[in-house]
mmCIF file of C-alpha atoms in Angstrom:
data_model
loop_
_atom_site.group_PDB
_atom_site.id
_atom_site.type_symbol
_atom_site.label_atom_id
_atom_site.label_comp_id
_atom_site.label_asym_id
_atom_site.label_seq_id
_atom_site.Cartn_x
_atom_site.Cartn_y
_atom_site.Cartn_z
ATOM 1 C CA MET A 13 -68.319 245.394 -10.240
ATOM 2 C CA SER A 14 -68.871 248.658 -8.656
ATOM 3 C CA PHE A 15 -69.803 251.990 -11.533
ATOM 4 C CA VAL A 16 -67.919 252.343 -14.301
ATOM 5 C CA PRO A 17 -68.097 255.070 -16.045
ATOM 6 C CA GLY A 18 -68.644 255.336 -19.517
ATOM 7 C CA ASN A 19 -65.286 256.756 -20.624
ATOM 8 C CA GLN A 20 -63.670 253.370 -18.640
ATOM 9 C CA GLN A 21 -66.382 250.613 -20.300
ATOM 10 C CA ARG A 22 -64.171 249.949 -23.228
ATOM 11 C CA TYR A 23 -61.520 248.790 -20.210
ATOM 12 C CA LEU A 24 -63.692 246.269 -19.466
ATOM 13 C CA ARG A 25 -62.455 242.551 -19.432
ATOM 14 C CA ALA A 26 -64.385 238.927 -18.616
ATOM 15 C CA CYS A 27 -62.258 236.266 -16.778
ATOM 16 C CA MET A 28 -61.993 233.272 -19.195
ATOM 17 C CA VAL A 29 -62.346 231.147 -16.538
ATOM 18 C CA CYS A 30 -65.382 232.593 -14.704
ATOM 19 C CA SER A 31 -66.340 234.476 -16.937
ATOM 20 C CA ILE A 32 -66.299 237.924 -14.043
ATOM 21 C CA VAL A 33 -66.113 241.223 -15.531
ATOM 22 C CA GLN A 34 -64.292 243.767 -14.283
ATOM 23 C CA VAL A 35 -61.904 246.686 -15.444
ATOM 24 C CA GLN A 36 -58.337 246.092 -16.544
ATOM 25 C CA GLN A 37 -56.907 247.630 -13.588
ATOM 26 C CA ARG A 38 -59.053 246.126 -11.144
ATOM 27 C CA PHE A 39 -57.848 242.611 -12.271
ATOM 28 C CA ILE A 40 -53.893 243.871 -12.186
ATOM 29 C CA ARG A 41 -54.764 245.355 -9.105
ATOM 30 C CA GLU A 42 -56.605 242.908 -7.423
ATOM 31 C CA GLY A 43 -56.722 239.714 -9.648
ATOM 32 C CA CYS A 44 -59.791 237.166 -10.245
ATOM 33 C CA PRO A 45 -61.698 237.244 -7.416
ATOM 34 C CA ASN A 46 -62.580 233.554 -8.139
ATOM 35 C CA CYS A 47 -59.413 232.135 -10.008
ATOM 36 C CA GLU A 48 -56.871 234.128 -8.254
ATOM 37 C CA THR A 49 -55.303 230.608 -6.678
ATOM 38 C CA PHE A 50 -54.731 229.166 -9.985
ATOM 39 C CA LEU A 51 -54.406 232.160 -12.472
ATOM 40 C CA GLY A 52 -52.444 234.654 -10.441
ATOM 41 C CA LEU A 53 -53.354 237.678 -12.592
ATOM 42 C CA GLN A 54 -52.546 239.952 -9.599
ATOM 43 C CA ASN A 55 -49.553 242.586 -10.247
ATOM 44 C CA HIS A 56 -49.168 240.199 -13.732
ATOM 45 C CA PRO A 57 -50.570 242.950 -16.540
ATOM 46 C CA ASP A 58 -49.134 240.032 -18.933
ATOM 47 C CA THR A 59 -51.130 237.380 -17.353
ATOM 48 C CA VAL A 60 -54.455 239.319 -17.523
ATOM 49 C CA GLN A 61 -53.980 239.958 -20.892
ATOM 50 C CA GLU A 62 -54.189 236.616 -21.541
ATOM 51 C CA CYS A 63 -56.717 235.106 -19.537
ATOM 52 C CA THR A 64 -59.082 237.924 -19.809
ATOM 53 C CA SER A 65 -60.965 239.110 -23.043
ATOM 54 C CA GLN A 66 -62.545 242.096 -24.576
ATOM 55 C CA VAL A 67 -64.920 240.357 -26.438
ATOM 56 C CA PHE A 68 -67.936 239.064 -24.272
ATOM 57 C CA GLU A 69 -71.355 238.727 -24.799
ATOM 58 C CA GLY A 70 -74.354 239.801 -22.589
ATOM 59 C CA LEU A 71 -74.029 240.770 -18.638
ATOM 60 C CA ILE A 72 -75.602 238.789 -15.593
ATOM 61 C CA THR A 73 -75.526 240.765 -12.410
ATOM 62 C CA LEU A 74 -75.888 238.367 -9.457
ATOM 63 C CA ALA A 75 -76.225 239.173 -6.157
ATOM 64 C CA ASP A 76 -76.731 235.501 -4.611
ATOM 65 C CA PRO A 77 -75.257 232.862 -6.936
ATOM 66 C CA ALA A 78 -75.461 230.222 -4.304
ATOM 67 C CA GLN A 79 -79.852 230.606 -4.668
ATOM 68 C CA SER A 80 -79.987 231.874 -8.698
ATOM 69 C CA TRP A 81 -81.118 229.515 -11.102
ATOM 70 C CA VAL A 82 -79.388 231.317 -14.200
ATOM 71 C CA ALA A 83 -76.176 231.288 -11.678
ATOM 72 C CA ARG A 84 -76.607 227.270 -11.927
ATOM 73 C CA TRP A 85 -77.269 227.229 -15.634
ATOM 74 C CA GLN A 86 -74.393 229.531 -16.671
ATOM 75 C CA ARG A 87 -71.958 227.034 -14.201
ATOM 76 C CA LEU A 88 -71.359 230.332 -11.623
ATOM 77 C CA ASP A 89 -72.923 229.346 -8.918
ATOM 78 C CA GLY A 90 -70.025 229.051 -6.006
ATOM 79 C CA TYR A 91 -68.538 232.463 -7.090
ATOM 80 C CA VAL A 92 -68.611 235.658 -5.564
ATOM 81 C CA PRO A 93 -71.473 237.999 -6.201
ATOM 82 C CA GLY A 94 -70.912 240.632 -9.218
ATOM 83 C CA VAL A 95 -71.292 240.946 -12.688
ATOM 84 C CA TYR A 96 -70.707 237.883 -15.364
ATOM 85 C CA ALA A 97 -70.636 237.720 -19.208
ATOM 86 C CA VAL A 98 -72.867 235.212 -20.844
ATOM 87 C CA LYS A 99 -70.428 234.149 -23.214
ATOM 88 C CA VAL A 100 -66.251 235.095 -23.021
ATOM 89 C CA VAL A 101 -64.902 234.844 -26.746
ATOM 90 C CA GLY A 102 -60.773 233.489 -26.178
ATOM 91 C CA GLN A 103 -58.457 230.767 -25.483
ATOM 92 C CA LEU A 104 -56.789 229.895 -22.908
ATOM 93 C CA PRO A 105 -53.163 229.444 -22.595
ATOM 94 C CA GLU A 106 -52.500 225.168 -22.318
ATOM 95 C CA GLU A 107 -50.146 226.091 -19.670
ATOM 96 C CA THR A 108 -52.924 227.672 -17.697
ATOM 97 C CA ILE A 109 -55.428 225.068 -18.472
ATOM 98 C CA GLN A 110 -53.153 222.427 -17.225
ATOM 99 C CA ASN A 111 -52.522 224.829 -14.006
ATOM 100 C CA ILE A 112 -56.345 224.706 -13.278
ATOM 101 C CA GLU A 113 -56.242 221.171 -13.770
ATOM 102 C CA ASP A 114 -53.532 220.370 -11.570
ATOM 103 C CA ALA A 115 -55.045 222.451 -8.949
ATOM 104 C CA GLY A 116 -58.121 220.275 -8.792
ATOM 105 C CA GLY A 117 -60.587 222.336 -11.393
ATOM 106 C CA ARG A 118 -61.931 221.629 -14.762
ATOM 107 C CA TYR A 119 -62.003 224.321 -17.429
ATOM 108 C CA ILE A 120 -65.278 225.048 -19.265
ATOM 109 C CA PRO A 121 -64.467 227.406 -22.420
ATOM 110 C CA ARG A 122 -67.057 230.467 -21.604
ATOM 111 C CA ASP A 123 -67.374 230.981 -25.884
ATOM 112 C CA GLY A 124 -69.724 228.084 -26.394
ATOM 113 C CA THR A 125 -67.806 225.364 -27.228
ATOM 114 C CA VAL A 126 -68.171 221.944 -26.157
ATOM 115 C CA HIS A 127 -65.664 219.643 -25.682
ATOM 116 C CA ASP A 128 -66.050 215.948 -26.701
ATOM 117 C CA ASP A 129 -66.214 214.937 -22.157
ATOM 118 C CA ASP A 130 -68.611 217.731 -21.967
ATOM 119 C CA ALA A 131 -71.273 216.431 -23.681
#
C-alpha cells in the first residue's frame, strides 16, 4: 500500500480472505494482489463490496512476508509485501468460500472466529 492521504483513509478496505488493506478504488482497478485468481475483484465493484470490509483492526506492514515471524503468526507468509489488517470483520458469501475451495484453497476467517476443523 502506498501513502494514503488523510482524506482517503475512510475508503480503506481489507480483503476478507488475505487481509491486505488498500483503498476501495485500488481493489476495483487492480483486484487483490493475493486472491484475484479466485475472487475476481478487478472491475467488479459489487464483488469488492462483498469480499472486502471497512471494519478491521490493527495494521501490520510486511516488507518480507517469507522471513517474518509476524507473517507466520498471522498466516500471511506467501503473500505479497504490503499492509495487512490483524483482524477483519465480515462474512464472505458461501459461493465465494466454495470458489476458494474449488481452486484448492482453504478459507480461514480473519475475524477471529475458529471453525471446528481449525481447532
